[in-house]
mmCIF file of C-alpha atoms in Angstrom:
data_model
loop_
_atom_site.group_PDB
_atom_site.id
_atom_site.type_symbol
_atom_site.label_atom_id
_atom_site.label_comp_id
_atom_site.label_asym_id
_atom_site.label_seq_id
_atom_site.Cartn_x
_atom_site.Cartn_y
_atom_site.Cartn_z
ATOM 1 C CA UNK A 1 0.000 0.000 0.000
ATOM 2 C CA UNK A 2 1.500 2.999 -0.696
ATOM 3 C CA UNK A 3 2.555 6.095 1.782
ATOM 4 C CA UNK A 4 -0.491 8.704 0.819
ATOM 5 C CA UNK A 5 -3.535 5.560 0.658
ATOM 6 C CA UNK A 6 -1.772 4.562 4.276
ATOM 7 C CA UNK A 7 -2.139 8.482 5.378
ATOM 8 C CA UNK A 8 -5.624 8.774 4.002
ATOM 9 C CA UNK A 9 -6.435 6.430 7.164
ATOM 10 C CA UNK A 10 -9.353 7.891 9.378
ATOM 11 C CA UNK A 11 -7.017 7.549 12.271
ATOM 12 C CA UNK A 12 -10.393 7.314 15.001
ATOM 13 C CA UNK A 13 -11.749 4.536 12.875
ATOM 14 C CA UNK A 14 -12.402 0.599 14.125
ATOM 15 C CA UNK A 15 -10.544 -1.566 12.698
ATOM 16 C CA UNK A 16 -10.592 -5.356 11.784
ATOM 17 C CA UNK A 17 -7.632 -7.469 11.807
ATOM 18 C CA UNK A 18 -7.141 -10.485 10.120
ATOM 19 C CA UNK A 19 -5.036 -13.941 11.086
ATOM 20 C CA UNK A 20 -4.838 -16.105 7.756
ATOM 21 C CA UNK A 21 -3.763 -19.597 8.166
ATOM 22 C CA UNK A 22 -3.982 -22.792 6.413
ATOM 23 C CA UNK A 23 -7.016 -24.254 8.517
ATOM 24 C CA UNK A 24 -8.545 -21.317 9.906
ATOM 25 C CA UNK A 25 -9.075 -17.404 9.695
ATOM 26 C CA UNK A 26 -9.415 -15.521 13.018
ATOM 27 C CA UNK A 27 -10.981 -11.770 13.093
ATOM 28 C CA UNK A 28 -10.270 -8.929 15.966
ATOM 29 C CA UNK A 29 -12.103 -5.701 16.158
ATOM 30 C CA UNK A 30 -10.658 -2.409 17.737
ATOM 31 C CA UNK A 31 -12.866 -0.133 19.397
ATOM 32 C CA UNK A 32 -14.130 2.908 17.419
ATOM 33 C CA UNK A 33 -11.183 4.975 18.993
ATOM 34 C CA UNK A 34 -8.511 2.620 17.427
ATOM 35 C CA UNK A 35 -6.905 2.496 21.186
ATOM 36 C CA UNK A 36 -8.042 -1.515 22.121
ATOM 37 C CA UNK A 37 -8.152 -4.409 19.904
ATOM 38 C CA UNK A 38 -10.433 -7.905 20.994
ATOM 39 C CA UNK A 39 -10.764 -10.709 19.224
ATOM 40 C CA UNK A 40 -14.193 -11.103 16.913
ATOM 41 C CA UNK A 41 -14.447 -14.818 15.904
ATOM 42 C CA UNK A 42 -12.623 -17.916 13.841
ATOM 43 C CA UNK A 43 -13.825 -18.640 10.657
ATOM 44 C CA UNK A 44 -12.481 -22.235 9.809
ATOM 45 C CA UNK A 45 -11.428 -22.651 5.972
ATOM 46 C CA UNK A 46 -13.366 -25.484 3.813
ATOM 47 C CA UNK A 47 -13.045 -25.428 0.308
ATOM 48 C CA UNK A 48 -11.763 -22.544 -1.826
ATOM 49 C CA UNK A 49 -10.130 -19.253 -1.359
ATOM 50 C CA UNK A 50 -12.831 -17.599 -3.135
ATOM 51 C CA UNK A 51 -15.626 -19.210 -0.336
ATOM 52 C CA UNK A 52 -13.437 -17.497 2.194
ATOM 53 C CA UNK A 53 -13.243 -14.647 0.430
ATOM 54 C CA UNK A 54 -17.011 -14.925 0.567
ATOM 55 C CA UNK A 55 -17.152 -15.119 3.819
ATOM 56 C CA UNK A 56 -15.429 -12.280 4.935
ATOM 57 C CA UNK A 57 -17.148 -10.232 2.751
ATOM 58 C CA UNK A 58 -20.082 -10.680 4.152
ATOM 59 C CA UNK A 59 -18.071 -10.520 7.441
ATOM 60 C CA UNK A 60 -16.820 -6.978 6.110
ATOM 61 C CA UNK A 61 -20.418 -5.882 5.211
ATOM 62 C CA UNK A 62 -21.659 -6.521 8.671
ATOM 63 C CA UNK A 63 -18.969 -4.524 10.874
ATOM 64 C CA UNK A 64 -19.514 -1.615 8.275
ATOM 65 C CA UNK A 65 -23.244 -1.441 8.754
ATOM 66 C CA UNK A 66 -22.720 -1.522 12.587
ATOM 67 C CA UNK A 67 -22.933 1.954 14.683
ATOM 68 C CA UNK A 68 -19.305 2.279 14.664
ATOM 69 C CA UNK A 69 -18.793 1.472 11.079
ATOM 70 C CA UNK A 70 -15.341 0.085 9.888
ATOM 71 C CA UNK A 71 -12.151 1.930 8.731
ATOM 72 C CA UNK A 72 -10.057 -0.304 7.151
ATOM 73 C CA UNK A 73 -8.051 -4.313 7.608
ATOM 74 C CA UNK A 74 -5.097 -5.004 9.228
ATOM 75 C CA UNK A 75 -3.690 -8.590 8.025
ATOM 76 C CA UNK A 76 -1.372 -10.052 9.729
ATOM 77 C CA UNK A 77 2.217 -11.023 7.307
ATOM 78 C CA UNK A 78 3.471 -13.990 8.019
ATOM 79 C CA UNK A 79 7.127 -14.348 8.318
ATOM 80 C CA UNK A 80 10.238 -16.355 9.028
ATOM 81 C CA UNK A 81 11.807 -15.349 12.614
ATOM 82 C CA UNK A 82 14.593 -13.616 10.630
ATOM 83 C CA UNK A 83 12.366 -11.925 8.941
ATOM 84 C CA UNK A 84 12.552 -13.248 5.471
ATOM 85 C CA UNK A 85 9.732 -14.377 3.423
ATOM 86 C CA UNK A 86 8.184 -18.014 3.859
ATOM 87 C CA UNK A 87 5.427 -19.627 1.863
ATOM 88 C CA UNK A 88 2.487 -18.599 4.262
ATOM 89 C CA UNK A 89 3.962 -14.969 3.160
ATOM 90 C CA UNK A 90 3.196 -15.817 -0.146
ATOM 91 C CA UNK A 91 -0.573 -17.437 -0.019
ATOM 92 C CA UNK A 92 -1.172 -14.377 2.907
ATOM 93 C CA UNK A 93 -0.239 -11.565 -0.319
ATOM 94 C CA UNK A 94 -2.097 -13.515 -3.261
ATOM 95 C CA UNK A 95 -5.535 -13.715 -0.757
ATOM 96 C CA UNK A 96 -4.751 -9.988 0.345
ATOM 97 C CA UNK A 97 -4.607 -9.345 -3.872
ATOM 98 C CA UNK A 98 -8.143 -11.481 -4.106
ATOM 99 C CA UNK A 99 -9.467 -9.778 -1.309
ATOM 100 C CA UNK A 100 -8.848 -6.248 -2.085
ATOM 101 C CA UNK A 101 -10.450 -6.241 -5.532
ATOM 102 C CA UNK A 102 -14.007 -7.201 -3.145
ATOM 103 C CA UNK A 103 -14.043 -4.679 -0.662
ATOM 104 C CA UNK A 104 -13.438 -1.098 -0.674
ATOM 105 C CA UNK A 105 -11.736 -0.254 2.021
ATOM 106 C CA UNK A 106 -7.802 0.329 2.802
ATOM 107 C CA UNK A 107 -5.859 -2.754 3.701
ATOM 108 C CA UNK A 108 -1.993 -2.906 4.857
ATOM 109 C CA UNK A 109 0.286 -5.423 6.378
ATOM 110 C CA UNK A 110 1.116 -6.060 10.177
ATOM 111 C CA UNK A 111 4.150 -8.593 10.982
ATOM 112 C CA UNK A 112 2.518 -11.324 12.866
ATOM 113 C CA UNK A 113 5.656 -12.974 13.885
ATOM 114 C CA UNK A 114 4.970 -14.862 17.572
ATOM 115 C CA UNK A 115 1.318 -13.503 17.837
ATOM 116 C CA UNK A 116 0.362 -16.969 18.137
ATOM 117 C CA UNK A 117 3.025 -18.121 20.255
ATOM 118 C CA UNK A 118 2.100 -15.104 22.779
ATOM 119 C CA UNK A 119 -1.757 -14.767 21.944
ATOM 120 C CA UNK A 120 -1.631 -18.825 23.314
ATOM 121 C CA UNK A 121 0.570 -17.601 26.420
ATOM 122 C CA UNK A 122 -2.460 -15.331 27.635
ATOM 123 C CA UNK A 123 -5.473 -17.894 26.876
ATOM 124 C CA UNK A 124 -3.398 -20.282 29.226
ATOM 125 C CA UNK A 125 -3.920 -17.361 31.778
ATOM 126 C CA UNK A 126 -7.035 -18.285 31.728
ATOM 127 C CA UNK A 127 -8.112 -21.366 30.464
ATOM 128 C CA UNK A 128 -6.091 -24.374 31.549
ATOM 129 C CA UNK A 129 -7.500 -27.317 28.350
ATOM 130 C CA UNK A 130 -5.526 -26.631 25.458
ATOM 131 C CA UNK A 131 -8.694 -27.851 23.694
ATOM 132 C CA UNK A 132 -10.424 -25.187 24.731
ATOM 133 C CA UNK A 133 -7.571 -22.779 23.792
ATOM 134 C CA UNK A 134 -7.857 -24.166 20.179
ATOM 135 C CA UNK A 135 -10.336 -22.831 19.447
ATOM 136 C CA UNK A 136 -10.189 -19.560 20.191
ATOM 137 C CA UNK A 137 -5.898 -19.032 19.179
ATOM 138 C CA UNK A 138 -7.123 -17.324 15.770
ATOM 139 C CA UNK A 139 -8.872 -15.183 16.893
ATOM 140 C CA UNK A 140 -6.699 -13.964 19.983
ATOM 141 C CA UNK A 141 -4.139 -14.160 17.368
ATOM 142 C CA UNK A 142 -5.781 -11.600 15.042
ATOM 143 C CA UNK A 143 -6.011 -9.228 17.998
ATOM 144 C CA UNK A 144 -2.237 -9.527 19.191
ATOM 145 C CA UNK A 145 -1.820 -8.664 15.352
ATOM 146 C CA UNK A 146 -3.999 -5.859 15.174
ATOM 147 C CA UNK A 147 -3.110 -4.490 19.124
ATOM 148 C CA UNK A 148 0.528 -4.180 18.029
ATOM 149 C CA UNK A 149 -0.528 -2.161 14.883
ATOM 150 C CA UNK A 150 -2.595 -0.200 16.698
ATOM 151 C CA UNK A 151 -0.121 0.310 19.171
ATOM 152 C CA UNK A 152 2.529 1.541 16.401
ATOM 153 C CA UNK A 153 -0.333 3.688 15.026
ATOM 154 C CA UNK A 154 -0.759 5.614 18.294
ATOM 155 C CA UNK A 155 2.845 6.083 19.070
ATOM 156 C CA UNK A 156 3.976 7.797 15.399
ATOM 157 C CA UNK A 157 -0.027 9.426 14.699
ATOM 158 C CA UNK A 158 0.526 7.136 11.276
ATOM 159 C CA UNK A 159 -0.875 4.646 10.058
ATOM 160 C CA UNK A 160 1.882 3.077 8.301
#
């Protein structure tokens, strides 16, 4: 995305933040004054990329219909702990291509290295069956994800 779309960002808009993996999708939600992110839901992924795509259109549609409205989609970019591309990165920017020719609204990139790995750490805070926990990592994923570029957002007034 480039620098003047990213600037073009309502910066007191809510947000939703995407976690894209191979089995399952999970969505967070800031609050209106793009200060607190929580997780939304997990969609889990059967058949194509275009059903998903479907999906979280509809998703989309929703959230912008609601009071608060929505401002734009954080996805979280998969990466290699060294920071180099893997082949999640690649699916993550062809599904970000798909998905931006459906909706109308800005989308930009968020590294999502360890969001998983620390969104599990807090769901053990409080639930204890790692079942449980499954089923809810997505989507506490997604918010780590979208808290962190929030977090950058508020510190530099940016939205880059």
């Amino acid at each position: 995305m480039d620098s003047a779309a990213v600037r073009s960002y309502a910066r007191w808009v809510r947000l939703l933040g995407l976690d894209f993996g191979n089995k399952r999708v999970g969505l967070a939600v800031s609050d209106a004054s793009g200060t607190l992110a929580r997780p939304l839901r997990t969609i889990t992924r059967t058949g194509s990329v275009d059903g998903l795509i479907k999906v979280l259109v509809n998703e989309i549609r929703g959230l912008q219909t609601d009071t608060d409205g929505l401002g734009g989609i954080v996805v979280g970019l998969p990466r290699h702990l060294d920071g180099s591309a893997s082949e999640l990165t690649v699916r993550v920017r062809a599904f970000v291509d798909r998905l931006r020719s459906e909706v109308d609204l800005p989308l930009t990139f968020q590294d999502e290295r360890l969001s998983s790995r620390e969104a599990e750490g807090r769901l053990a805070l409080f639930e204890r069956d790692w079942r449980r926990r499954k089923k809810s990592i997505d989507a506490a994923a997604a918010a780590v994800t979208l808290q962190d570029h929030l977090d950058q957002l508020n510190s530099c007034g940016t939205f880059e």
